[in-house]
mmCIF file of C-alpha atoms in Angstrom:
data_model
loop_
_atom_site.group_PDB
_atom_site.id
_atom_site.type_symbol
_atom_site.label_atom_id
_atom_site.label_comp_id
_atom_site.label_asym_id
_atom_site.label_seq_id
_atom_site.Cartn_x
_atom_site.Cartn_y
_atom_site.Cartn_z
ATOM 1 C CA UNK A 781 33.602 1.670 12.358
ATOM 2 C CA UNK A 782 30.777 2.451 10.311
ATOM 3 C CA UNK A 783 28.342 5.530 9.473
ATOM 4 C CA UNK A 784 24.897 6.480 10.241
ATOM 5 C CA UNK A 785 23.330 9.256 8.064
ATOM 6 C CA UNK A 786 19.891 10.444 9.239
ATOM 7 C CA UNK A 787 17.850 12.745 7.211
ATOM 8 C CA UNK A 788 14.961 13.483 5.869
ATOM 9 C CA UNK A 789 13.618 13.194 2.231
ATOM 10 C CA UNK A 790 11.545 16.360 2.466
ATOM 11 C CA UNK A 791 14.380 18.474 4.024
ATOM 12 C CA UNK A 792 16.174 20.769 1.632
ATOM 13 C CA UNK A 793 19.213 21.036 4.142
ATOM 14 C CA UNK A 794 19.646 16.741 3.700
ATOM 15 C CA UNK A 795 19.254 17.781 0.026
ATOM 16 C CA UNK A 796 21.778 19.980 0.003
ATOM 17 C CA UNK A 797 23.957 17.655 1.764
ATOM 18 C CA UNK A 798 23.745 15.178 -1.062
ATOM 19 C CA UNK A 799 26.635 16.293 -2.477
ATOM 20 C CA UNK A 800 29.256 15.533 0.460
ATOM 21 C CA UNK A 801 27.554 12.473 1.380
ATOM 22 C CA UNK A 802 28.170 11.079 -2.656
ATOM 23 C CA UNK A 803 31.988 12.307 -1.702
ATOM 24 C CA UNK A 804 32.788 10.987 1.273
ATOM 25 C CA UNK A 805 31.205 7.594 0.660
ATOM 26 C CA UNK A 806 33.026 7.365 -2.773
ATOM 27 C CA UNK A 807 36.364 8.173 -0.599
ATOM 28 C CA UNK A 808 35.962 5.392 2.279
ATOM 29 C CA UNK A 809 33.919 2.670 0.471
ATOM 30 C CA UNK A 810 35.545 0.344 3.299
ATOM 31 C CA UNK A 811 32.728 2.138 5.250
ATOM 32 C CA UNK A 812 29.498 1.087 5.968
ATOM 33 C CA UNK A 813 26.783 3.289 6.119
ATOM 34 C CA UNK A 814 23.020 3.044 7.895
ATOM 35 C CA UNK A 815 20.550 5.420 6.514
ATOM 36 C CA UNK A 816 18.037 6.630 8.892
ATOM 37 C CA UNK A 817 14.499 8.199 8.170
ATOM 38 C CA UNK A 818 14.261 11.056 10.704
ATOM 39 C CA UNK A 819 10.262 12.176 10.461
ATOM 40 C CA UNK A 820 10.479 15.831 9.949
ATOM 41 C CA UNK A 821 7.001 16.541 8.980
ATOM 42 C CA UNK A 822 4.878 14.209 10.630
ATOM 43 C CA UNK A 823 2.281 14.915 13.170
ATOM 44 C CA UNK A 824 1.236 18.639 13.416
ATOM 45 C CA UNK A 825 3.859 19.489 11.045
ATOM 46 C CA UNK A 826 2.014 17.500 8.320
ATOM 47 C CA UNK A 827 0.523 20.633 6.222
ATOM 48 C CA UNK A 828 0.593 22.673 3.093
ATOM 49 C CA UNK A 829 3.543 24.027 2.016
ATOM 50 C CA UNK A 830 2.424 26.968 1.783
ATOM 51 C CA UNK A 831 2.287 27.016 5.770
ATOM 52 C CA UNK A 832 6.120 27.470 5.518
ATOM 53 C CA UNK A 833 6.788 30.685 4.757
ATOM 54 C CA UNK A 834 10.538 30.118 5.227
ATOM 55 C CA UNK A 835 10.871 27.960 2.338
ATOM 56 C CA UNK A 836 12.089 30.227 -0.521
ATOM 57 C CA UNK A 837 14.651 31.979 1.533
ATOM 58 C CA UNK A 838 16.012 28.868 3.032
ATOM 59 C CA UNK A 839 16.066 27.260 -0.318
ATOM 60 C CA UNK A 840 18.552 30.408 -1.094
ATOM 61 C CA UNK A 841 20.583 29.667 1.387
ATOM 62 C CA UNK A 842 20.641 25.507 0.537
ATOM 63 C CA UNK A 843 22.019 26.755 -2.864
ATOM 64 C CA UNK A 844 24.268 29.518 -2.144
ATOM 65 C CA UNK A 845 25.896 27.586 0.899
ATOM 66 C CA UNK A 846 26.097 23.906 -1.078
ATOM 67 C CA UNK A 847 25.513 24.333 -4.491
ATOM 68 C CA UNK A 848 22.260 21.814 -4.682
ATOM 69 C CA UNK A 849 19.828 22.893 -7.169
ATOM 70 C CA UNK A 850 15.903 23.439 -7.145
ATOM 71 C CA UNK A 851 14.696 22.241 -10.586
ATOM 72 C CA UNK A 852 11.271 24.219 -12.032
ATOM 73 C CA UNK A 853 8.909 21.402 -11.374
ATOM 74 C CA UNK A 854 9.572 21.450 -7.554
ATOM 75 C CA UNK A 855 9.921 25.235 -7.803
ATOM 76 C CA UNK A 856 6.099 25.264 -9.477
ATOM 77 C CA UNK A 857 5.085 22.971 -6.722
ATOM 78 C CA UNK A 858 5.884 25.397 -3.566
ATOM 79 C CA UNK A 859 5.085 28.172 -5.224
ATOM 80 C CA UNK A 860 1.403 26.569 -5.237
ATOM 81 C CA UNK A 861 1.199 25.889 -1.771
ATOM 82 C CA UNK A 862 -1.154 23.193 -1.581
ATOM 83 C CA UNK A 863 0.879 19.991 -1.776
ATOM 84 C CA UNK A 864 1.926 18.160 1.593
ATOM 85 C CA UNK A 865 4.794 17.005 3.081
ATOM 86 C CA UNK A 866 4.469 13.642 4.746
ATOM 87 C CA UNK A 867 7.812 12.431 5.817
ATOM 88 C CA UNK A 868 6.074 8.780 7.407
ATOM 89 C CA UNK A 869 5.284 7.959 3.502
ATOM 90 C CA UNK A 870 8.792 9.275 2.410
ATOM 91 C CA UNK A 871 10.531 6.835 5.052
ATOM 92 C CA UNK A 872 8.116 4.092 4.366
ATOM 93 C CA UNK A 873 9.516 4.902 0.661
ATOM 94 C CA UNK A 874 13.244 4.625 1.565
ATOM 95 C CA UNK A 875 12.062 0.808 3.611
ATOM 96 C CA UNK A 876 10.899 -0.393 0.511
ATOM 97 C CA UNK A 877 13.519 0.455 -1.733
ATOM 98 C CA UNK A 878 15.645 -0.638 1.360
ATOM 99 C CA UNK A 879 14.152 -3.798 0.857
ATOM 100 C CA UNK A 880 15.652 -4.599 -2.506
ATOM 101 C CA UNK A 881 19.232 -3.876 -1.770
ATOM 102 C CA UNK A 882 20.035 -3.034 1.778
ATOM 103 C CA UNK A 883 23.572 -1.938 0.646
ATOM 104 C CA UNK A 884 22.253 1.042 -1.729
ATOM 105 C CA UNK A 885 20.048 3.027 0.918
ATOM 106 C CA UNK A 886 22.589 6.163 0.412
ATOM 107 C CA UNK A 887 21.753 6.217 -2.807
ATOM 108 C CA UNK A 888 18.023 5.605 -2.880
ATOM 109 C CA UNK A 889 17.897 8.717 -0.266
ATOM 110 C CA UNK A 890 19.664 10.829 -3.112
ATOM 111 C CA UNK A 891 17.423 9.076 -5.434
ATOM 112 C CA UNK A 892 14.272 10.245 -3.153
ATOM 113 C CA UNK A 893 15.762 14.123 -2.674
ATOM 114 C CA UNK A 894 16.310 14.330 -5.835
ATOM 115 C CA UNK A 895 12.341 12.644 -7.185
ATOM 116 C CA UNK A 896 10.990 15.430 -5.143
ATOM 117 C CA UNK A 897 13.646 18.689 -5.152
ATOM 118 C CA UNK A 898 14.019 18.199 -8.836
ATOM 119 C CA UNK A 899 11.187 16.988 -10.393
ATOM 120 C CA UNK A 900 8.558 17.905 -8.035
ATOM 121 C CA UNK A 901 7.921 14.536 -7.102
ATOM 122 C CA UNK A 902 5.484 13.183 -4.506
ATOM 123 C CA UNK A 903 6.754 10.789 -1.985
ATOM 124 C CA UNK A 904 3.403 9.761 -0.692
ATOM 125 C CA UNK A 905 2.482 8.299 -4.363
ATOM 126 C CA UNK A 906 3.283 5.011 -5.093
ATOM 127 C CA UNK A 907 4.288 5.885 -8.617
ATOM 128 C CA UNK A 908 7.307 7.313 -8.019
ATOM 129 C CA UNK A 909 8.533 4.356 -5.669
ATOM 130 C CA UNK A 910 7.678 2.324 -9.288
ATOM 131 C CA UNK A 911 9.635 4.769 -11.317
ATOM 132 C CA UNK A 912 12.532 4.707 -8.599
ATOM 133 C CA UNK A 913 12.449 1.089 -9.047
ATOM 134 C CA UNK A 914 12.679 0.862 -12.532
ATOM 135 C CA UNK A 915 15.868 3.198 -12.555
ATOM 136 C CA UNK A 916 17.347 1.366 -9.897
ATOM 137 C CA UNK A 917 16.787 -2.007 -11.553
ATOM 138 C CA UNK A 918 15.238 -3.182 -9.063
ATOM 139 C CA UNK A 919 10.903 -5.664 -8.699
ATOM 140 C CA UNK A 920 9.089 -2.954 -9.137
ATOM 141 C CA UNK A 921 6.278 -4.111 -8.167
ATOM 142 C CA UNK A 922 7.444 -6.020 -5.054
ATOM 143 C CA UNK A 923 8.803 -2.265 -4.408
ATOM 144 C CA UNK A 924 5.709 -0.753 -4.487
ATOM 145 C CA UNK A 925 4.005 -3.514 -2.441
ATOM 146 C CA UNK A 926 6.143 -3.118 0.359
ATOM 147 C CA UNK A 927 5.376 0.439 0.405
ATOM 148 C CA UNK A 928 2.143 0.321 0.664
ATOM 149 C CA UNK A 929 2.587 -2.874 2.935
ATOM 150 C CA UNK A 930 2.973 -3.094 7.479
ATOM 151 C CA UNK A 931 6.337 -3.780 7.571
ATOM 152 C CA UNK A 932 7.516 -0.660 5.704
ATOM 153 C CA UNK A 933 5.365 1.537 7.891
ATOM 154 C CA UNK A 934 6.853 -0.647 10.563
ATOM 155 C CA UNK A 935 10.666 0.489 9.808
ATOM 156 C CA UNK A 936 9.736 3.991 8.806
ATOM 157 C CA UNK A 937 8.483 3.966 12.962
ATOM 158 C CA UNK A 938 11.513 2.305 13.881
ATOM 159 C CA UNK A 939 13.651 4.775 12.009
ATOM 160 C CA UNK A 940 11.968 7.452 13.307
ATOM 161 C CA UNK A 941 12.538 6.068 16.936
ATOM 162 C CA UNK A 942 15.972 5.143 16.512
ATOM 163 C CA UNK A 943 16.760 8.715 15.312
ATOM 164 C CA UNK A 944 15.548 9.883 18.932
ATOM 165 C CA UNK A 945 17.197 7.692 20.126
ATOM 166 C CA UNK A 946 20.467 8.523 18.762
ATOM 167 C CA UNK A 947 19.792 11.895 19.860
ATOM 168 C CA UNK A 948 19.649 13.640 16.688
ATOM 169 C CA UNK A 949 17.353 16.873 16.406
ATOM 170 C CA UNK A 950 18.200 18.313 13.254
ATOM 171 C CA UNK A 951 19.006 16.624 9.430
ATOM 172 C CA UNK A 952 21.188 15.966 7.928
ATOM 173 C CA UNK A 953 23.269 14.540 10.921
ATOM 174 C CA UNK A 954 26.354 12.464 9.833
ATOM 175 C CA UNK A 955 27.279 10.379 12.810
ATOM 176 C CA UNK A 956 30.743 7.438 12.838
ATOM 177 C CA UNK A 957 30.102 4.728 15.365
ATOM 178 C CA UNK A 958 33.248 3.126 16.455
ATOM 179 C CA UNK A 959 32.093 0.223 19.087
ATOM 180 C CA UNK A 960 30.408 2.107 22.285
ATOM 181 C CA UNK A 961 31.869 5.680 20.612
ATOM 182 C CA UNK A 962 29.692 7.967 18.735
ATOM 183 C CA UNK A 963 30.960 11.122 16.808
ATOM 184 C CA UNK A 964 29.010 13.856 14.936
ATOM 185 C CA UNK A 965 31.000 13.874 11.642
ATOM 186 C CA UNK A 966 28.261 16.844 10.152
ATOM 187 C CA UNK A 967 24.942 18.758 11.273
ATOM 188 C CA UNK A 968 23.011 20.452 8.759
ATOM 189 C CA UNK A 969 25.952 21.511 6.880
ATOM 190 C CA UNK A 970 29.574 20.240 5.982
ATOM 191 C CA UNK A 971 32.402 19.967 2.930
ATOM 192 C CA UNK A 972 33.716 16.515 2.059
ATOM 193 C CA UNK A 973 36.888 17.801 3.750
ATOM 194 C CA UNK A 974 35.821 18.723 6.684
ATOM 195 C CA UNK A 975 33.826 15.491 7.465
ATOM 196 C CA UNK A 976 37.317 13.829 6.020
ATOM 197 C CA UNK A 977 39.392 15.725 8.695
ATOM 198 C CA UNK A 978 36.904 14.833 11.543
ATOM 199 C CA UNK A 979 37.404 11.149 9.941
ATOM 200 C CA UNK A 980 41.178 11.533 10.274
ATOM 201 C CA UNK A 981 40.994 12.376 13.958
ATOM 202 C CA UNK A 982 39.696 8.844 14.086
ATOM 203 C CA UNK A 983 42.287 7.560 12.601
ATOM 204 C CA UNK A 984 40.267 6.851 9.455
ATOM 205 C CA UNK A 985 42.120 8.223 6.304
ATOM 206 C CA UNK A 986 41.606 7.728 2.224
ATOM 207 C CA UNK A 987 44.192 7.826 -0.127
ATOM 208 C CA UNK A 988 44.571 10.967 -2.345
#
């Protein structure tokens, strides 16, 4: 069995699922897990912030409903209104990092949530990916070279295609994949116990 988590680094909800995912992936490290870029804002959802008047309230309900956190810099930044989400250049962001150590792609998508819902990050500029790198201990610079290079725009496309294909509409989604079975473990919202007890119906326990 292993997981697949597909979210997206600009969605507050897959921030606010940071949290559980840390959890339940400290509780079954015999797990696998596949992150998956899932393209929120691309296309004709690629505009101003400001052009989502929902934000602020929804942010409200992230925190009262999970307990994730907004800090000031990204707080400054939507309040603004001009800057743009671009979720291709986010998941090109997550391929590169990818890159480096394909076994750490939970936490780089933390990593990214956190670059741009706490410090107001952008994850369209390369610097960050360089700063990201540098925490993670990982080549910077090959890091940043993949970003801006084909084959990371290449897997953020495949991401975005396999996340279709998987038929996931909404992030976070946290599916378990046992051979041809797939199970939705969490969707938008869950505790580390309830994705544990959905986990236990597949016969997959942790010790307390």
């Amino acid at each position: 069995m292993k997981l697949i988590y597909v979210f997206d680094a600009y969605c507050g909800w897959s921030h606010g699922f940071s949290g559980t995912l840390r959890e339940v992936l400290a509780r079954h490290p015999e797990l696998p897990v596949d992150v998956i870029s899932g393209g929120l804002f691309t296309g004709e959802r690629r505009v101003p912030m400001r052009g989502f008047a929902h934000i602020g309230s929804a942010n409200a309900e992230i925190g009262r409903q999970t307990g994730a956190r907004f800090g000031e810099p990204y707080r400054r930044l939507a309040a603004e209104g001009s800057f743009v989400m671009d979720s291709e250049a986010a998941a090109r962001g997550l391929a590169a990092l990818r890159h480096g150590a394909p076994d750490r792609a939970a936490e780089f998508a933390v990593a990214l949530q956190r670059a741009f819902f706490h410090d107001g990050r952008s994850l369209s500029a390369p610097g960050t990916y360089r700063e990201l790198a540098h925490a993670a201990g990982l080549d910077a610079d090959r890091v940043v070279a993949s970003f801006e290079g084909p084959v990371a725009r290449a897997e953020a496309e495949a991401d975005f295609a396999r996340a279709a294909a998987l038929g996931v509409g909404g992030f976070p989604t946290l599916l378990a994949v046992d051979g041809p079975r797939t199970v939705t473990l969490a969707r938008g919202y869950a505790t580390p116990d309830e994705v544990d007890r959905r986990l236990a119906s597949l016969g997959v326990t942790h010790a307390s």
